[in-house]
Coordinates of N, CA and C and ligand atoms in Angstrom, one line a residue:
E93 N 142.9 20.1 296.3 CA 142.7 20.2 297.8 C 141.6 21.2 298.1
G94 N 140.7 20.8 299.1 CA 139.7 21.8 299.4 C 138.5 21.8 298.4
D95 N 138.5 21.0 297.4 CA 137.5 21.0 296.4 C 136.4 19.9 296.6
G96 N 136.3 19.4 297.8 CA 135.3 18.4 298.1 C 135.9 17.0 298.0
P97 N 135.1 16.0 298.3 CA 135.7 14.6 298.4 C 136.3 14.2 297.1
E98 N 137.3 13.4 297.3 CA 138.0 12.8 296.1 C 137.2 11.6 295.7
Y99 N 137.3 11.3 294.4 CA 136.7 10.0 293.9 C 137.5 9.5 292.8
N100 N 137.3 8.1 292.6 CA 138.0 7.4 291.5 C 137.3 7.4 290.2
Y101 N 136.0 7.4 290.3 CA 135.2 7.4 289.0 C 134.0 8.3 289.2
L102 N 133.5 8.8 288.0 CA 132.3 9.6 288.0 C 131.3 8.9 287.0
F103 N 130.2 8.5 287.5 CA 129.2 7.9 286.7 C 128.0 8.9 286.5
K104 N 127.7 9.2 285.3 CA 126.5 10.1 285.1 C 125.3 9.2 284.9
Y105 N 124.2 9.6 285.6 CA 122.9 8.9 285.5 C 121.9 9.9 285.0
I106 N 120.9 9.4 284.2 CA 119.8 10.2 283.9 C 118.5 9.5 284.3
I107 N 117.5 10.2 284.6 CA 116.2 9.6 285.0 C 115.2 10.0 283.9
V108 N 114.6 9.0 283.2 CA 113.6 9.4 282.2 C 112.3 8.6 282.4
G109 N 111.3 9.1 281.8 CA 109.9 8.5 281.9 C 108.9 9.6 282.0
D110 N 107.6 9.2 281.9 CA 106.5 10.2 281.8 C 106.5 11.1 283.0
A111 N 105.9 12.3 282.9 CA 105.7 13.2 284.0 C 104.8 12.6 285.0
G112 N 105.2 12.7 286.3 CA 104.3 12.3 287.4 C 104.6 10.8 287.9
V113 N 105.6 10.2 287.2 CA 105.9 8.8 287.6 C 106.7 8.7 288.9
G114 N 107.3 9.8 289.3 CA 108.1 9.9 290.5 C 109.6 10.1 290.4
K115 N 110.0 10.6 289.2 CA 111.5 10.8 289.0 C 112.2 11.7 290.0
S116 N 111.6 12.8 290.3 CA 112.2 13.8 291.2 C 112.2 13.2 292.6
C117 N 111.1 12.4 292.9 CA 111.1 11.8 294.3 C 112.1 10.7 294.5
I118 N 112.4 10.0 293.4 CA 113.4 8.9 293.4 C 114.8 9.6 293.7
L119 N 115.0 10.7 293.0 CA 116.3 11.4 293.1 C 116.4 11.9 294.5
L120 N 115.4 12.5 295.0 CA 115.4 13.1 296.4 C 115.6 12.0 297.5
Q121 N 114.9 10.9 297.3 CA 115.0 9.8 298.2 C 116.4 9.3 298.3
F122 N 117.0 9.1 297.1 CA 118.4 8.5 297.0 C 119.4 9.5 297.5
T123 N 119.3 10.8 297.2 CA 120.4 11.7 297.6 C 120.2 12.3 299.0
M124 N 118.9 12.4 299.4 CA 118.7 13.1 300.7 C 117.9 12.3 301.7
G125 N 117.4 11.1 301.3 CA 116.7 10.2 302.2 C 115.3 10.8 302.6
R126 N 114.8 11.6 301.7 CA 113.5 12.3 302.1 C 112.4 12.1 301.0
F127 N 111.2 12.2 301.4 CA 110.1 12.1 300.4 C 109.2 13.4 300.6
R128 N 108.8 13.9 299.4 CA 108.0 15.1 299.4 C 106.7 14.7 298.7
A129 N 105.6 14.8 299.5 CA 104.3 14.4 299.0 C 103.6 15.3 298.0
E130 N 103.8 16.6 298.1 CA 103.2 17.5 297.3 C 103.9 17.7 295.9
H131 N 103.1 17.6 294.9 CA 103.8 17.7 293.6 C 103.9 19.2 293.3
D132 N 105.1 19.7 293.2 CA 105.4 21.1 292.9 C 106.6 21.2 292.0
M133 N 106.3 21.5 290.7 CA 107.3 21.6 289.7 C 108.3 22.6 290.0
T134 N 107.9 23.7 290.7 CA 108.8 24.8 290.9 C 110.0 24.4 291.8
I135 N 109.8 23.4 292.7 CA 110.9 23.0 293.5 C 111.5 21.6 293.0
G136 N 111.2 21.3 291.8 CA 111.7 20.0 291.2 C 113.2 20.0 291.3
V137 N 113.7 18.9 291.8 CA 115.2 18.8 291.9 C 115.7 18.5 290.5
E138 N 116.8 19.1 290.1 CA 117.3 18.9 288.8 C 118.6 18.1 288.7
F139 N 119.4 18.2 289.8 CA 120.6 17.5 289.9 C 120.8 16.9 291.3
G140 N 121.5 15.9 291.4 CA 121.9 15.4 292.7 C 123.1 14.5 292.6
H141 N 123.7 14.3 293.7 CA 124.9 13.3 293.6 C 125.0 12.6 295.0
R142 N 125.7 11.5 294.9 CA 126.0 10.7 296.1 C 127.2 9.9 295.8
F143 N 128.0 9.7 296.8 CA 129.3 8.9 296.7 C 129.0 7.5 297.2
V144 N 129.4 6.5 296.4 CA 129.2 5.1 296.8 C 130.6 4.4 296.6
E145 N 130.7 3.3 297.2 CA 131.9 2.5 297.2 C 131.7 1.2 296.5
I146 N 132.5 0.9 295.5 CA 132.5 -0.5 294.9 C 134.0 -1.0 294.9
D147 N 134.2 -2.2 295.4 CA 135.6 -2.7 295.3 C 136.6 -1.8 295.9
G148 N 136.3 -1.1 296.9 CA 137.2 -0.1 297.6 C 137.5 1.1 296.8
Q149 N 136.7 1.3 295.7 CA 136.8 2.5 294.9 C 135.7 3.5 295.2
T150 N 136.0 4.8 295.3 CA 134.9 5.7 295.5 C 134.4 6.2 294.2
I151 N 133.1 6.1 294.1 CA 132.4 6.5 292.8 C 131.4 7.6 293.1
K152 N 131.5 8.7 292.3 CA 130.5 9.8 292.4 C 129.4 9.5 291.4
L153 N 128.2 9.3 291.9 CA 127.0 9.1 291.1 C 126.4 10.5 290.9
Q154 N 126.5 11.0 289.7 CA 126.0 12.3 289.4 C 124.7 12.1 288.6
I155 N 123.6 12.6 289.2 CA 122.2 12.2 288.7 C 121.5 13.4 288.1
W156 N 121.1 13.3 286.9 CA 120.3 14.4 286.2 C 118.9 14.0 286.1
D157 N 118.0 14.9 286.5 CA 116.6 14.7 286.4 C 116.0 15.7 285.4
T158 N 115.0 15.3 284.7 CA 114.4 16.1 283.6 C 113.7 17.4 284.1
A159 N 113.3 17.3 285.4 CA 112.7 18.5 286.0 C 111.6 19.1 285.2
G160 N 110.7 18.3 284.6 CA 109.5 18.8 283.9 C 109.6 18.9 282.4
Q161 N 110.9 18.9 281.9 CA 111.1 19.0 280.5 C 110.3 17.9 279.7
E162 N 110.2 16.7 280.3 CA 109.6 15.6 279.5 C 108.2 15.9 279.1
A163 N 107.5 16.8 279.8 CA 106.1 17.2 279.4 C 106.1 17.9 278.1
F164 N 107.2 18.5 277.7 CA 107.3 19.3 276.5 C 108.1 18.5 275.4
R165 N 108.4 17.3 275.7 CA 109.1 16.4 274.8 C 110.4 17.1 274.2
S166 N 111.1 17.7 275.1 CA 112.3 18.4 274.6 C 113.6 17.9 275.2
I167 N 113.6 16.6 275.5 CA 114.8 16.0 276.1 C 115.9 15.9 275.0
T168 N 116.9 16.6 275.3 CA 117.9 16.8 274.2 C 119.1 15.8 274.3
R169 N 119.8 15.8 273.2 CA 121.0 15.0 273.1 C 122.0 15.3 274.2
A170 N 122.0 16.5 274.6 CA 123.0 17.0 275.7 C 122.7 16.3 277.0
Y171 N 121.4 16.0 277.2 CA 121.0 15.3 278.4 C 121.6 13.9 278.5
Y172 N 121.6 13.3 277.4 CA 122.1 11.9 277.3 C 123.6 11.8 277.2
R173 N 124.2 12.9 276.8 CA 125.7 12.9 276.5 C 126.5 12.4 277.8
G174 N 127.2 11.4 277.6 CA 128.1 10.9 278.7 C 127.4 10.1 279.7
A175 N 126.1 9.9 279.6 CA 125.4 9.1 280.6 C 125.8 7.6 280.5
T176 N 126.2 7.1 281.6 CA 126.5 5.6 281.7 C 125.4 4.8 282.2
G177 N 124.5 5.4 282.9 CA 123.3 4.7 283.5 C 122.0 5.5 283.3
A178 N 120.9 4.8 283.1 CA 119.6 5.4 283.0 C 118.6 4.7 283.8
L179 N 117.8 5.4 284.5 CA 116.7 4.8 285.2 C 115.5 5.2 284.3
L180 N 114.8 4.2 283.8 CA 113.6 4.4 283.0 C 112.4 4.0 283.8
V181 N 111.6 5.0 284.2 CA 110.6 4.9 285.2 C 109.2 4.9 284.7
Y182 N 108.4 4.0 285.2 CA 106.9 4.1 285.0 C 106.3 4.0 286.3
D183 N 104.9 4.3 286.3 CA 104.2 4.3 287.6 C 103.3 3.0 287.5
I184 N 103.4 2.1 288.5 CA 102.6 0.9 288.5 C 101.1 1.1 288.6
T185 N 100.8 2.3 289.0 CA 99.3 2.6 289.2 C 98.8 3.4 288.0
R186 N 99.6 3.6 286.9 CA 99.2 4.3 285.7 C 99.7 3.6 284.5
R187 N 98.8 2.8 283.9 CA 99.2 2.0 282.7 C 99.7 2.8 281.6
A188 N 99.2 4.0 281.4 CA 99.6 4.9 280.3 C 101.1 5.1 280.3
S189 N 101.7 5.2 281.6 CA 103.1 5.4 281.7 C 103.9 4.2 281.3
F190 N 103.3 3.0 281.5 CA 103.9 1.8 281.1 C 103.9 1.6 279.6
D191 N 102.7 2.0 279.0 CA 102.6 1.9 277.5 C 103.5 2.8 276.8
R192 N 104.0 3.8 277.4 CA 104.9 4.8 276.7 C 106.4 4.3 276.8
L193 N 106.7 3.2 277.5 CA 108.1 2.8 277.7 C 108.8 2.6 276.3
A194 N 108.1 2.0 275.4 CA 108.8 1.7 274.1 C 109.3 3.0 273.4
E195 N 108.5 4.1 273.5 CA 108.9 5.3 273.0 C 110.2 5.9 273.7
W196 N 110.2 5.8 275.0 CA 111.3 6.2 275.8 C 112.6 5.4 275.4
L197 N 112.4 4.2 275.1 CA 113.5 3.3 274.8 C 114.1 3.7 273.4
V198 N 113.2 4.0 272.5 CA 113.7 4.4 271.1 C 114.5 5.7 271.3
D199 N 114.0 6.6 272.1 CA 114.7 7.9 272.3 C 116.0 7.6 272.9
A200 N 116.1 6.8 273.9 CA 117.3 6.5 274.6 C 118.3 5.8 273.6
R201 N 117.9 4.9 272.8 CA 118.8 4.2 272.0 C 119.3 5.1 270.8
Q202 N 118.5 6.1 270.5 CA 118.9 7.0 269.4 C 120.0 8.0 270.0
N203 N 119.8 8.3 271.2 CA 120.6 9.4 271.8 C 121.8 9.0 272.7
A204 N 121.7 7.9 273.3 CA 122.6 7.5 274.3 C 123.8 6.7 273.7
Q205 N 124.9 6.7 274.5 CA 126.0 5.8 274.1 C 125.6 4.4 274.2
P206 N 126.1 3.5 273.3 CA 125.6 2.2 273.1 C 125.7 1.3 274.4
N207 N 126.7 1.6 275.2 CA 126.8 0.7 276.4 C 126.1 1.3 277.7
M208 N 125.3 2.3 277.5 CA 124.5 2.8 278.7 C 123.7 1.7 279.3
V209 N 123.8 1.5 280.6 CA 123.1 0.5 281.4 C 121.7 1.1 281.7
I210 N 120.7 0.4 281.4 CA 119.3 0.8 281.6 C 118.6 0.0 282.7
M211 N 118.1 0.6 283.7 CA 117.4 0.0 284.8 C 115.9 0.4 284.6
L212 N 115.0 -0.6 284.3 CA 113.6 -0.3 284.3 C 113.1 -0.3 285.7
I213 N 112.3 0.7 286.0 CA 111.7 0.9 287.4 C 110.2 1.1 287.4
G214 N 109.5 0.2 288.0 CA 108.1 0.3 288.3 C 108.0 1.0 289.7
N215 N 107.7 2.3 289.7 CA 107.6 3.0 290.9 C 106.3 3.1 291.6
K216 N 106.2 3.4 292.8 CA 105.0 3.6 293.7 C 104.5 2.2 294.1
S217 N 105.5 1.3 294.4 CA 105.1 0.0 294.9 C 104.4 -0.1 296.2
D218 N 104.4 1.1 296.9 CA 103.7 1.2 298.2 C 102.2 1.3 298.0
L219 N 101.7 1.6 296.8 CA 100.3 1.8 296.6 C 99.6 0.5 296.2
E220 N 98.3 0.3 296.6 CA 97.6 -0.9 296.4 C 97.0 -1.0 295.0
R221 N 96.5 0.2 294.5 CA 95.7 0.2 293.3 C 96.6 0.1 292.1
R222 N 97.3 -1.0 291.9 CA 98.2 -1.1 290.7 C 97.4 -1.4 289.4
E223 N 98.0 -0.9 288.3 CA 97.4 -1.2 287.0 C 98.4 -2.1 286.1
V224 N 99.6 -2.2 286.6 CA 100.6 -3.0 285.9 C 101.2 -4.0 286.9
S225 N 101.1 -5.3 286.5 CA 101.6 -6.4 287.4 C 103.2 -6.4 287.4
Y226 N 103.7 -7.0 288.4 CA 105.2 -7.2 288.5 C 105.6 -8.0 287.3
E227 N 104.9 -9.0 286.9 CA 105.3 -9.9 285.8 C 105.3 -9.2 284.5
E228 N 104.4 -8.2 284.3 CA 104.4 -7.5 283.0 C 105.7 -6.6 282.9
G229 N 106.1 -6.0 284.1 CA 107.3 -5.2 284.1 C 108.5 -6.1 283.8
A230 N 108.6 -7.2 284.5 CA 109.7 -8.1 284.3 C 109.8 -8.6 282.9
W231 N 108.6 -8.9 282.3 CA 108.6 -9.4 280.9 C 109.1 -8.3 280.0
F232 N 108.7 -7.1 280.1 CA 109.1 -6.0 279.2 C 110.6 -5.8 279.4
A233 N 111.1 -5.9 280.6 CA 112.6 -5.8 280.8 C 113.3 -6.9 280.1
R234 N 112.8 -8.1 280.3 CA 113.5 -9.3 279.7 C 113.6 -9.2 278.1
Q235 N 112.4 -8.8 277.5 CA 112.3 -8.6 276.1 C 113.3 -7.6 275.6
N236 N 113.6 -6.6 276.4 CA 114.5 -5.5 275.9 C 115.8 -5.4 276.5
G237 N 116.2 -6.5 277.3 CA 117.5 -6.5 277.8 C 117.8 -5.5 278.9
L238 N 116.8 -5.2 279.7 CA 117.0 -4.2 280.8 C 117.0 -4.9 282.1
F239 N 117.6 -4.2 283.1 CA 117.4 -4.7 284.5 C 116.1 -4.2 285.0
F240 N 115.6 -4.8 286.1 CA 114.2 -4.4 286.5 C 114.1 -4.5 288.0
L241 N 113.4 -3.5 288.6 CA 113.0 -3.4 290.0 C 111.8 -2.6 290.1
E242 N 111.0 -3.0 291.1 CA 109.9 -2.1 291.6 C 110.4 -1.4 292.8
T243 N 110.1 -0.1 292.8 CA 110.5 0.8 293.9 C 109.4 1.6 294.5
S244 N 109.7 2.1 295.7 CA 108.8 3.1 296.3 C 109.7 4.3 296.7
A245 N 109.5 5.4 296.1 CA 110.2 6.7 296.5 C 109.7 7.1 297.8
K246 N 108.5 6.7 298.2 CA 107.9 7.1 299.4 C 108.5 6.4 300.6
T247 N 108.5 5.0 300.6 CA 109.1 4.3 301.7 C 110.6 4.1 301.5
G248 N 111.1 4.3 300.3 CA 112.5 4.1 300.0 C 112.8 2.7 299.5
Q249 N 111.8 1.8 299.5 CA 112.1 0.4 299.1 C 112.7 0.3 297.7
N250 N 113.9 -0.4 297.7 CA 114.6 -0.7 296.5 C 115.2 0.5 295.8
V251 N 115.1 1.7 296.3 CA 115.6 2.9 295.7 C 117.2 2.8 295.6
G252 N 117.8 2.5 296.8 CA 119.2 2.3 296.8 C 119.7 1.2 295.9
S253 N 119.0 0.1 295.8 CA 119.3 -1.0 295.0 C 119.3 -0.6 293.5
A254 N 118.3 0.2 293.1 CA 118.2 0.6 291.7 C 119.5 1.3 291.3
F255 N 120.0 2.2 292.1 CA 121.2 2.9 291.8 C 122.4 2.1 291.9
M256 N 122.4 1.2 292.9 CA 123.6 0.4 293.1 C 123.8 -0.8 292.2
D257 N 122.7 -1.4 291.8 CA 122.7 -2.5 290.8 C 123.2 -2.0 289.5
T258 N 122.7 -0.8 289.2 CA 123.2 -0.1 287.9 C 124.7 0.2 288.0
A259 N 125.1 0.8 289.2 CA 126.5 1.1 289.3 C 127.4 -0.1 289.2
N260 N 127.0 -1.2 289.8 CA 127.8 -2.4 289.8 C 128.0 -2.9 288.3
Q261 N 126.9 -2.8 287.5 CA 127.0 -3.2 286.1 C 127.9 -2.3 285.3
I262 N 127.7 -1.0 285.6 CA 128.6 0.0 284.8 C 130.1 -0.3 285.2
Y263 N 130.3 -0.6 286.5 CA 131.7 -0.9 286.9 C 132.2 -2.1 286.3
E264 N 131.4 -3.1 286.2 CA 131.8 -4.4 285.5 C 132.2 -4.2 284.1
N265 N 131.5 -3.2 283.4 CA 131.7 -2.9 282.0 C 132.9 -2.1 281.7
L266 N 133.5 -1.5 282.8 CA 134.6 -0.6 282.6 C 135.8 -1.2 281.9
Ligands
LIG580 P1 108.1 13.3 288.1 O1 107.2 14.2 287.4 O2 108.3 12.0 287.4 O3 109.4 13.9 288.6 O4 107.2 12.9 289.5 P2 107.4 13.4 290.9 O5 108.6 12.9 291.6 O6 107.1 14.9 291.0 O7 106.1 12.7 291.6 C1 104.8 12.8 291.1 C2 103.8 12.6 292.3 O8 103.9 11.2 292.6 C3 104.0 13.4 293.5 O9 102.8 13.7 294.1 C4 104.7 12.4 294.4 O10 104.5 12.7 295.8 C5 104.1 11.1 294.0 N1 105.1 9.9 294.2 C6 106.3 9.8 293.7 N2 106.8 8.6 294.0 C7 105.9 8.0 294.8 C8 105.9 6.7 295.4 O11 106.8 5.9 295.4 N3 104.8 6.4 296.1 C9 103.7 7.2 296.2 N4 102.7 6.8 297.0 N5 103.7 8.4 295.6 C10 104.8 8.8 294.9

C-alpha cells in the first residue's frame, strides 16, 4: 500500500539501434507524449514506464534506453537480462542505420532470452528525404521473423502501436 499503482504483470522493454535514430525520443513520446527537437545526450532519458491494459489486466511496461552507450559498443548482457520486448530502431533517412540492423540482431540473439519479441522500427516517418523504403523494412522484418512498423517520434505516429503490438504478442506468449 502506498507504493504506487498495482499491476498484474511487468514487461521489460529495451530499445536498441544506432546512435541518432531516435530511441530517446520514442521513449519520451510514449511515456510523456512529448518531443524534444534538440539532440542533447546529457538529458537523454534512460528509463521510463507506462501502465497499459490488456484483457482487463494492468501491465507495467518498464522501458530501458541505452542513453548513448551504443556509441561505445558497450551494451551489456545486463541490459538484455529479463527483457521480454525489444524495439530495434533504424532511421529511414539514414541508410547506414538500416545496414547495421544485422549486427544488432546478432547481438540481441546472443544476449537476449530466446522468446524476446522484437519489433523492427523505421523511425522519422514524418521526414520526406527517406533513404530506406517501407518495402525494404518490411522485407528485412519478414526475413528475420520480426514485427515491423514505421514511426514518427515527432508526430507520435505509430509510437503507441509499436509498444502495444509488442505487448499483445508478449501477453499471448505468457
Ligand atoms: P538516439 O541517439 O537514438 O536516442 O536518438 P535521439 O532520440 O536523441 O534523436 C536523435 C535526433 O533525431 C534528435 O535531433 C531528434 O530530435 C531527432 N528525431 C528523433 N526522432 C525523430 C522523428 O521521428 N522525426 C524527426 N523529424 N526527428 C526525430
